Short mmCIF file of C-alpha atoms in Angstrom, two decimals:
data_model
loop_
_atom_site.label_atom_id
_atom_site.label_comp_id
_atom_site.label_asym_id
_atom_site.label_seq_id
_atom_site.Cartn_x
_atom_site.Cartn_y
_atom_site.Cartn_z
CA MET A 132 0.02 -0.04 -0.04
CA SER A 133 1.74 2.56 -0.90
CA SER A 134 0.16 5.88 -0.23
CA ASN A 135 2.36 8.51 1.28
CA ARG A 136 1.71 7.05 4.70
CA ARG A 137 4.34 4.50 5.94
CA VAL A 138 1.66 2.07 6.76
CA SER A 139 2.94 -1.42 6.62
CA ARG A 140 1.46 -2.69 3.45
CA ARG A 141 1.85 -6.36 1.00
CA SER A 142 0.23 -23.73 4.35
CA PHE A 143 -1.99 -22.76 1.37
CA VAL A 144 -5.55 -23.50 1.94
CA GLN A 145 -6.07 -27.16 1.24
CA GLY A 146 -9.76 -27.41 0.98
CA GLY A 147 -12.50 -24.91 -0.02
CA VAL A 148 -13.72 -22.43 2.56
CA GLY A 149 -14.51 -25.38 4.81
CA ALA A 150 -17.16 -28.01 4.23
CA ALA A 151 -19.92 -26.37 6.07
CA THR A 152 -19.12 -22.88 4.81
CA GLY A 153 -18.83 -24.20 1.29
CA VAL A 154 -22.22 -25.91 1.39
CA ALA A 155 -23.84 -22.83 2.82
CA ILE A 156 -22.50 -20.53 0.05
CA ALA A 157 -23.32 -23.04 -2.70
CA SER A 158 -26.87 -23.42 -1.42
CA ARG A 159 -27.49 -19.63 -1.56
CA SER A 160 -25.58 -18.89 -4.74
CA ARG A 161 -28.67 -18.55 -6.87
CA SER A 162 -30.42 -16.13 -4.53
CA TYR A 163 -27.71 -14.25 -2.61
CA SER A 164 -28.50 -10.98 -4.35
CA ALA A 165 -31.99 -10.99 -3.04
CA ARG A 166 -30.92 -12.20 0.37
CA ALA A 167 -28.48 -9.26 0.55
CA GLN A 168 -31.35 -6.90 0.13
CA ASP A 169 -33.02 -8.46 3.16
CA ALA A 170 -29.89 -7.94 5.24
CA GLN A 171 -30.08 -4.21 5.69
CA GLU A 172 -26.67 -3.45 7.17
CA ILE A 173 -22.98 -4.36 6.48
CA THR A 174 -19.97 -3.26 8.42
CA PHE A 175 -17.02 -1.77 6.61
CA MET A 176 -13.45 -1.06 7.87
CA ASN A 177 -10.75 0.86 6.04
CA TRP A 178 -7.45 2.06 7.43
CA ASP A 179 -7.86 5.63 6.14
CA ALA A 180 -10.63 8.09 7.05
CA VAL A 181 -13.56 7.65 4.82
CA PRO A 182 -15.55 10.97 5.13
CA GLY A 183 -15.09 13.32 2.26
CA THR A 184 -13.32 10.79 0.03
CA PRO A 185 -14.37 9.06 -3.23
CA ILE A 186 -14.82 5.89 -1.19
CA GLU A 187 -17.56 7.71 0.77
CA THR A 188 -19.15 8.98 -2.46
CA ALA A 189 -19.26 5.43 -3.85
CA ILE A 190 -20.59 3.97 -0.59
CA ASN A 191 -23.35 6.59 -0.56
CA ALA A 192 -24.29 5.68 -4.19
CA PHE A 193 -24.35 2.02 -3.31
CA GLN A 194 -26.63 2.66 -0.27
CA GLU A 195 -29.08 4.57 -2.39
CA ALA A 196 -29.16 2.06 -5.12
CA SER A 197 -29.30 -1.03 -2.97
CA GLY A 198 -31.19 -0.01 0.21
CA ILE A 199 -28.33 -1.69 2.14
CA SER A 200 -26.91 0.46 5.01
CA VAL A 201 -23.05 0.50 5.39
CA ASN A 202 -21.76 1.03 8.82
CA ILE A 203 -18.26 2.46 8.52
CA GLN A 204 -16.12 1.40 11.49
CA PRO A 205 -13.44 3.88 12.63
CA THR A 206 -9.84 2.75 12.92
CA PRO A 207 -8.23 5.19 15.41
CA THR A 208 -5.03 3.14 15.71
CA ALA A 209 -2.07 3.51 13.35
CA ASP A 210 -1.25 -0.19 13.88
CA TYR A 211 -3.92 -1.41 11.48
CA GLU A 212 -2.48 -4.94 10.97
CA THR A 213 -2.64 -5.67 14.76
CA LYS A 214 -6.19 -4.41 14.79
CA MET A 215 -7.21 -6.48 11.80
CA ARG A 216 -5.70 -9.66 13.25
CA THR A 217 -7.53 -9.03 16.56
CA LEU A 218 -10.84 -8.63 14.83
CA LEU A 219 -10.29 -11.66 12.63
CA ALA A 220 -9.53 -13.79 15.78
CA SER A 221 -12.56 -12.41 17.67
CA GLY A 222 -15.09 -14.41 15.58
CA ALA A 223 -17.02 -11.15 14.97
CA PRO A 224 -14.94 -9.14 12.36
CA PRO A 225 -16.43 -6.43 10.15
CA ASP A 226 -18.09 -7.77 6.93
CA ILE A 227 -15.59 -5.99 4.70
CA MET A 228 -11.99 -5.17 5.72
CA ARG A 229 -9.36 -3.34 3.70
CA ILE A 230 -6.30 -5.41 3.33
CA ASN A 231 -2.72 -4.51 2.36
CA ASP A 232 -2.17 -6.14 -1.02
CA ASP A 233 1.24 -7.42 0.20
CA PHE A 234 -0.51 -9.52 2.86
CA VAL A 235 -3.28 -11.22 0.98
CA ARG A 236 -1.15 -14.36 0.54
CA GLY A 237 -0.38 -14.56 4.27
CA TYR A 238 -3.89 -14.11 5.41
CA SER A 239 -5.10 -16.59 2.78
CA ILE A 240 -2.65 -19.27 4.00
CA GLU A 241 -4.17 -18.69 7.55
CA GLU A 242 -7.52 -19.59 6.25
CA THR A 243 -9.27 -16.43 7.66
CA LEU A 244 -10.68 -15.05 4.39
CA LEU A 245 -13.75 -16.05 2.40
CA ASP A 246 -13.34 -17.52 -1.08
CA LEU A 247 -15.20 -15.25 -3.34
CA ASN A 248 -15.50 -17.68 -6.26
CA PRO A 249 -19.10 -18.75 -5.59
CA TYR A 250 -20.14 -15.07 -5.60
CA ILE A 251 -18.08 -14.28 -8.62
CA GLN A 252 -19.68 -17.16 -10.54
CA ALA A 253 -23.20 -16.46 -9.42
CA SER A 254 -22.87 -12.78 -10.51
CA GLY A 255 -22.00 -13.88 -14.02
CA ILE A 256 -18.81 -11.75 -13.82
CA ASN A 257 -16.72 -11.88 -17.07
CA PRO A 258 -12.98 -11.65 -16.11
CA ALA A 259 -12.32 -10.13 -19.56
CA ASP A 260 -14.18 -7.02 -18.45
CA TYR A 261 -11.42 -6.38 -15.92
CA PHE A 262 -7.77 -5.52 -16.18
CA ASP A 263 -5.89 -8.81 -16.03
CA HIS A 264 -3.36 -8.22 -13.25
CA PRO A 265 -5.54 -6.60 -10.62
CA TYR A 266 -8.31 -9.21 -11.27
CA LYS A 267 -6.12 -12.16 -10.99
CA PHE A 268 -3.87 -10.89 -8.27
CA PRO A 269 -6.03 -12.19 -5.36
CA ILE A 270 -6.28 -15.76 -6.85
CA GLN A 271 -4.29 -18.16 -4.70
CA PRO A 272 -2.34 -21.16 -5.95
CA ASP A 273 -5.19 -23.42 -4.87
CA GLY A 274 -7.61 -21.39 -6.96
CA GLN A 275 -9.43 -19.56 -4.12
CA HIS A 276 -10.21 -15.87 -4.84
CA THR A 277 -9.55 -14.45 -1.38
CA ALA A 278 -9.75 -10.69 -2.09
CA TRP A 279 -11.38 -8.19 -4.40
CA THR A 280 -9.52 -5.42 -6.11
CA ILE A 281 -11.51 -2.30 -6.76
CA GLY A 282 -8.75 -0.22 -8.44
CA THR A 283 -5.02 0.46 -8.79
CA GLN A 284 -2.78 3.40 -7.87
CA PRO A 285 0.34 3.57 -9.86
CA SER A 286 3.25 5.39 -8.39
CA VAL A 287 4.37 8.34 -10.60
CA ILE A 288 6.20 11.65 -10.20
CA PHE A 289 4.02 14.66 -9.59
CA TYR A 290 5.84 17.78 -10.77
CA ASN A 291 5.22 21.57 -10.51
CA VAL A 292 5.00 22.74 -14.02
CA ASP A 293 5.32 26.49 -12.99
CA ALA A 294 8.65 25.70 -11.14
CA PHE A 295 10.04 23.85 -14.10
CA ASN A 296 9.21 26.85 -16.40
CA GLU A 297 10.58 29.38 -13.93
CA ALA A 298 13.91 27.43 -13.65
CA GLY A 299 14.14 27.03 -17.33
CA VAL A 300 14.17 23.15 -17.02
CA PRO A 301 12.59 21.18 -19.90
CA LEU A 302 9.44 19.47 -18.92
CA PRO A 303 9.66 15.70 -18.21
CA PRO A 304 8.20 13.23 -20.79
CA SER A 305 4.43 12.78 -21.08
CA THR A 306 4.72 9.08 -22.07
CA TRP A 307 6.56 5.95 -20.76
CA SER A 308 9.86 6.80 -22.42
CA GLY A 309 13.20 6.90 -20.67
CA GLU A 310 14.62 9.14 -23.32
CA ALA A 311 16.17 12.15 -21.67
CA TRP A 312 14.59 11.04 -18.47
CA GLY A 313 17.11 8.79 -16.72
CA TRP A 314 18.64 9.19 -13.35
CA ALA A 315 21.22 11.70 -14.50
CA GLU A 316 18.57 13.96 -16.10
CA PHE A 317 16.32 13.57 -13.09
CA LEU A 318 19.13 14.70 -10.72
CA ASP A 319 20.08 17.60 -12.98
CA ALA A 320 16.45 18.85 -13.00
CA ALA A 321 16.23 18.41 -9.17
CA MET A 322 19.46 20.53 -8.68
CA LYS A 323 18.17 23.26 -10.97
CA LEU A 324 14.80 23.34 -9.36
CA SER A 325 16.24 23.62 -5.84
CA ILE A 326 16.36 27.05 -4.24
CA PRO A 327 18.07 27.15 -0.74
CA ASP A 328 15.61 27.77 2.03
CA GLU A 329 12.74 27.99 -0.27
CA ARG A 330 12.22 24.93 -2.53
CA TRP A 331 13.57 21.38 -2.72
CA GLY A 332 13.94 19.75 -6.18
CA VAL A 333 12.47 16.42 -5.29
CA LEU A 334 11.00 14.22 -2.62
CA LEU A 335 11.22 10.52 -3.23
CA TYR A 336 11.82 8.46 -0.15
CA LYS A 337 8.62 9.16 1.74
CA ASP A 338 6.87 6.97 -0.95
CA THR A 339 7.82 3.47 0.17
CA SER A 340 7.35 2.14 -3.38
CA PHE A 341 10.85 3.51 -4.10
CA GLU A 342 12.18 0.41 -2.28
CA THR A 343 11.08 -1.55 -5.36
CA ILE A 344 10.98 0.88 -8.27
CA TYR A 345 14.65 2.06 -8.15
CA PRO A 346 16.21 -1.31 -7.38
CA VAL A 347 14.32 -2.87 -10.27
CA ASN A 348 15.05 -0.09 -12.61
CA HIS A 349 18.78 -0.30 -11.62
CA GLY A 350 18.91 -3.95 -12.43
CA GLU A 351 17.68 -6.01 -9.44
CA PRO A 352 14.81 -7.76 -11.28
CA THR A 353 12.66 -8.74 -8.33
CA GLY A 354 13.23 -5.78 -6.10
CA ILE A 355 13.10 -6.33 -2.40
CA TYR A 356 12.74 -10.09 -2.27
CA SER A 357 13.75 -13.00 -4.61
CA ALA A 358 11.09 -14.59 -6.81
CA ASP A 359 10.56 -17.51 -4.43
CA GLY A 360 10.24 -15.14 -1.49
CA THR A 361 13.15 -16.63 0.47
CA GLN A 362 15.94 -14.05 -0.21
CA PHE A 363 16.30 -10.42 0.87
CA THR A 364 17.51 -9.10 -2.49
CA LEU A 365 17.35 -5.50 -1.29
CA ALA A 366 20.62 -6.33 0.26
CA ASN A 367 22.15 -7.30 -3.14
CA PRO A 368 24.76 -4.87 -4.39
CA THR A 369 22.64 -3.46 -7.25
CA ALA A 370 19.72 -2.77 -4.96
CA ILE A 371 21.95 -1.25 -2.36
CA GLU A 372 23.27 1.28 -4.96
CA ALA A 373 19.76 2.26 -5.74
CA VAL A 374 18.77 2.79 -2.05
CA GLN A 375 21.92 4.84 -1.66
CA TRP A 376 21.27 6.92 -4.77
CA VAL A 377 17.75 7.95 -3.48
CA THR A 378 19.22 8.72 -0.02
CA ASP A 379 22.01 10.72 -1.54
CA LEU A 380 19.64 13.10 -3.03
CA THR A 381 19.46 14.43 0.55
CA LEU A 382 22.83 13.59 2.06
CA VAL A 383 25.06 14.42 -0.90
CA HIS A 384 23.19 16.58 -3.39
CA GLY A 385 20.98 18.50 -0.94
CA VAL A 386 17.97 18.46 -3.30
CA GLN A 387 15.63 16.44 -1.01
CA PRO A 388 14.29 17.42 2.43
CA ALA A 389 15.94 15.91 5.49
CA TRP A 390 14.26 12.75 6.80
CA GLU A 391 13.61 14.23 10.23
CA ASP A 392 11.64 16.99 8.75
CA LEU A 393 9.10 14.48 7.31
CA THR A 394 7.72 12.85 10.43
CA ALA A 395 4.10 14.06 10.05
CA ASP A 396 1.87 11.72 7.94
CA ASP A 397 1.04 14.20 5.36
CA ALA A 398 4.40 16.01 5.35
CA ALA A 399 5.27 15.01 1.75
CA ASN A 400 1.90 16.08 0.54
CA GLN A 401 2.27 19.47 2.09
CA TYR A 402 5.77 19.97 0.73
CA PHE A 403 4.41 19.55 -2.75
CA VAL A 404 1.14 21.45 -2.66
CA SER A 405 2.83 24.41 -0.78
CA GLY A 406 5.49 24.66 -3.64
CA ARG A 407 8.32 23.57 -1.19
CA ALA A 408 9.09 20.47 -3.28
CA ALA A 409 9.12 20.70 -7.11
CA MET A 410 8.74 16.91 -7.71
CA LEU A 411 7.08 14.29 -5.56
CA SER A 412 6.87 10.50 -5.81
CA ALA A 413 3.24 9.53 -4.85
CA THR A 414 0.56 7.12 -5.96
CA PHE A 415 -2.18 8.26 -8.31
CA GLY A 416 -4.50 8.57 -5.34
CA PHE A 417 -2.66 11.85 -4.60
CA THR A 418 -4.40 13.40 -7.55
CA SER A 419 -7.59 14.42 -5.74
CA TYR A 420 -5.57 15.92 -2.85
CA ALA A 421 -3.33 17.91 -5.21
CA ARG A 422 -6.39 19.12 -7.25
CA ALA A 423 -7.96 20.43 -4.03
CA ASN A 424 -4.83 22.04 -2.49
CA ALA A 425 -2.21 22.99 -5.03
CA THR A 426 -2.52 26.54 -6.37
CA PHE A 427 -0.01 26.12 -9.28
CA ASN A 428 -0.11 24.17 -12.50
CA TRP A 429 1.14 20.56 -12.02
CA ASN A 430 1.43 17.38 -14.05
CA VAL A 431 2.67 13.76 -13.78
CA THR A 432 5.46 11.88 -15.40
CA PRO A 433 6.88 8.36 -15.01
CA PRO A 434 9.63 7.58 -12.64
CA PRO A 435 13.08 8.14 -14.20
CA ALA A 436 14.41 5.20 -16.19
CA GLY A 437 17.36 3.26 -14.77
CA VAL A 438 19.92 1.16 -16.68
CA ALA A 439 17.45 -1.75 -16.61
CA GLY A 440 14.38 0.07 -17.72
CA GLN A 441 11.40 2.17 -16.51
CA THR A 442 9.13 0.38 -14.11
CA THR A 443 6.74 1.50 -11.42
CA ILE A 444 4.58 -0.16 -8.85
CA ALA A 445 0.73 -0.10 -9.18
CA THR A 446 -0.62 -0.49 -5.63
CA LEU A 447 -3.82 -2.55 -5.48
CA ILE A 448 -6.82 -1.41 -3.58
CA ASP A 449 -7.97 -4.69 -2.02
CA PHE A 450 -10.80 -5.66 0.31
CA VAL A 451 -11.75 -9.03 1.85
CA ILE A 452 -14.71 -10.62 3.37
CA PRO A 453 -13.68 -12.60 6.50
CA LYS A 454 -14.90 -16.16 6.86
CA ASP A 455 -16.77 -15.12 10.06
CA ALA A 456 -18.47 -12.16 8.46
CA GLN A 457 -22.15 -11.84 9.61
CA ASN A 458 -23.45 -10.63 6.27
CA PRO A 459 -21.14 -11.88 3.40
CA ASP A 460 -23.88 -11.62 0.85
CA GLY A 461 -24.44 -7.87 1.52
CA ALA A 462 -20.55 -7.42 1.69
CA TRP A 463 -20.24 -8.97 -1.75
CA GLU A 464 -22.84 -6.67 -3.17
CA LEU A 465 -20.87 -3.57 -2.00
CA LEU A 466 -17.56 -5.03 -3.30
CA LYS A 467 -19.06 -5.91 -6.69
CA PHE A 468 -20.44 -2.26 -6.85
CA LEU A 469 -17.03 -0.69 -5.89
CA GLY A 470 -15.10 -2.75 -8.39
CA GLY A 471 -17.63 -2.60 -11.14
CA PRO A 472 -18.46 0.19 -13.64
CA GLU A 473 -20.58 2.15 -11.12
CA GLY A 474 -17.89 2.46 -8.48
CA GLY A 475 -15.21 2.69 -11.17
CA LYS A 476 -16.79 5.73 -12.74
CA ILE A 477 -16.83 7.49 -9.33
CA PHE A 478 -13.20 6.70 -8.63
CA ALA A 479 -12.04 7.57 -12.23
CA GLU A 480 -13.79 10.99 -12.21
CA ALA A 481 -12.36 11.83 -8.76
CA GLY A 482 -8.72 10.89 -9.83
CA ALA A 483 -8.58 8.36 -7.04
CA TYR A 484 -7.87 4.96 -8.75
CA VAL A 485 -7.42 3.43 -12.07
CA PRO A 486 -10.59 1.32 -12.07
CA VAL A 487 -10.06 -2.40 -12.28
CA HIS A 488 -13.07 -2.60 -14.54
CA ARG A 489 -12.12 -1.67 -18.13
CA GLU A 490 -15.17 0.32 -18.99
CA PRO A 491 -14.83 3.35 -16.60
CA SER A 492 -11.08 3.53 -17.26
CA SER A 493 -11.99 5.26 -20.54
CA LEU A 494 -13.06 8.25 -18.47
CA LEU A 495 -9.41 8.78 -17.41
CA VAL A 496 -8.76 11.34 -20.10
CA PRO A 497 -7.40 14.89 -19.69
CA VAL A 498 -9.88 17.62 -19.03
CA GLU A 499 -8.72 21.09 -20.11
CA GLY A 500 -8.00 23.23 -17.15
CA THR A 501 -7.98 20.26 -14.74
CA PRO A 502 -4.60 18.65 -13.96
CA PRO A 503 -2.95 16.40 -14.73
CA ALA A 504 -2.73 16.93 -18.45
CA ASN A 505 -0.71 13.78 -18.76
CA LEU A 506 -3.53 11.66 -17.37
CA GLY A 507 -3.26 9.05 -20.14
CA LEU A 508 0.08 7.76 -18.89
CA ILE A 509 -1.64 6.62 -15.62
CA VAL A 510 -3.61 4.02 -17.40
CA GLU A 511 -0.63 3.09 -19.43
CA ALA A 512 1.20 2.48 -16.15
CA THR A 513 -0.55 -0.89 -15.83
CA GLY A 514 1.67 -2.11 -18.58
CA HIS A 515 4.75 -0.76 -16.94
CA ALA A 516 4.28 -2.06 -13.40
CA THR A 517 5.76 -4.61 -11.15
CA ASN A 518 4.82 -5.78 -7.77
CA GLU A 519 6.83 -7.08 -4.83
CA ASN A 520 7.27 -10.76 -4.32
CA PHE A 521 4.95 -11.92 -1.58
CA SER A 522 5.28 -14.73 1.02
CA GLN A 523 3.59 -15.86 4.13
CA HIS A 524 6.07 -14.01 6.23
CA ILE A 525 6.54 -10.78 4.40
CA GLN A 526 4.85 -8.79 7.21
CA ARG A 527 7.45 -9.89 9.70
CA ALA A 528 10.40 -9.21 7.26
CA ARG A 529 9.18 -5.76 6.72
CA GLN A 530 8.85 -5.06 10.39
CA ILE A 531 12.56 -5.79 10.65
CA TYR A 532 14.09 -3.99 7.73
CA ARG A 533 11.89 -0.94 7.24
CA PRO A 534 12.51 0.84 10.53
CA GLN A 535 16.32 0.38 9.96
CA LEU A 536 16.10 2.33 6.81
CA ASP A 537 15.78 5.49 8.99
CA LEU A 538 19.46 4.96 9.92
CA VAL A 539 20.33 5.27 6.21
CA PHE A 540 18.10 8.19 5.52
CA THR A 541 19.67 10.15 8.40
CA GLY A 542 23.19 9.27 7.48
CA GLN A 543 24.00 7.10 10.53
CA GLN A 544 24.83 4.08 8.34
CA THR A 545 25.31 3.59 4.70
CA ALA A 546 22.79 1.43 2.78
CA ALA A 547 25.44 -1.32 2.37
CA GLU A 548 26.20 -1.37 6.07
CA MET A 549 22.52 -1.51 7.20
CA LEU A 550 21.09 -3.81 4.47
CA THR A 551 23.93 -6.41 4.57
CA GLY A 552 23.92 -6.19 8.36
CA ILE A 553 20.29 -7.33 8.60
CA LYS A 554 20.11 -9.65 5.63
CA GLU A 555 20.43 -12.76 7.68
CA GLN A 556 17.70 -11.76 10.16
CA VAL A 557 15.33 -10.74 7.41
CA GLU A 558 15.81 -14.04 5.59
CA LEU A 559 15.21 -15.93 8.86
CA ALA A 560 11.90 -14.05 8.97
CA LEU A 561 11.08 -14.91 5.39
CA ALA A 562 11.55 -18.53 6.49
CA GLY A 563 9.25 -18.12 9.48
CA GLU A 564 11.99 -18.67 11.99
CA VAL A 565 11.84 -15.38 13.73
#
């Protein structure tokens, strides 16, 4: 999950959802839509505040269309994963829960999530109507469909067009082309855009997707972990160079704010919309915030290309129905709405997500006078995206390595010292041994 918050984000099930549960779902598959109408309330939990967001607009539209009431449960704690686990273990979880896409595999292995296949089949959903990767992502090796993706948020570079023009810096590309937009050109632009005590050229490392994007583009093909999820490849020499390059934007070149100045959750957002950072790495979901708060002309461009190519991460917006949900029928009705053409239209028009349904994605076209003008490259990002490699124990591995990155960002250790120093411990975590 990559938004700008540093929220921790991304035994296979041997049977179906359990004999009794499977029979129950099968027996109601022909009439679950009608039954959902009879169940007048579902409970919904998200890790971000919902009021005033496109999610709220979509939920309101669903309530009006369906007659089903959605009870949005607050999540006051920053430790969302602990709260989620506690509720799943309680036997009375919310009917719908937001899940970090990185952790879908782990929770599926633990057999806490409902298999959505009976609902998908009963709804007559055609997979061809959805973008391939986000639709298939929640499908587990045993065939269970344990989460539902309602949209994607590619990570791109937001940039201040006015600042580029004032500094006489050529605008970055409007397509996925690394031509004249590699690391060297990116750094050169950041240096020219920087004004001491007034504006920083760039802000990358608050967006945790950099941990995958820059190592992959520099030549570490699987990013943080090996393809089989057993090795901590962020500690390989090529990935270490990429992490250090991002860090040196601050420590060596002075074009990025100091890490200690970015402690507030929305600090990166504020740096950009206030004009104090000319370029910002953020997911597409930042679009609605920038539209509401930036007073200058801005646009988007792909991350700079490395020696191995130009790739980004497309964070998936995933929700699950727990096995112990009290109203799974109604929960599915809401998820189907959010991930279908109705919800997708709301998210596309708000600049929140690239819809997972193909039809409303056509709405992601530039509107004169409404940034970003390069809106088309957001949809194209789905063809230039990679994802981290997931395993059952990725959550524990992340708990070990990510806090230690602060030592690198603040110059207390080099990337090589820190990452090689914790490699063994992270790999023990990936093996489930710590």
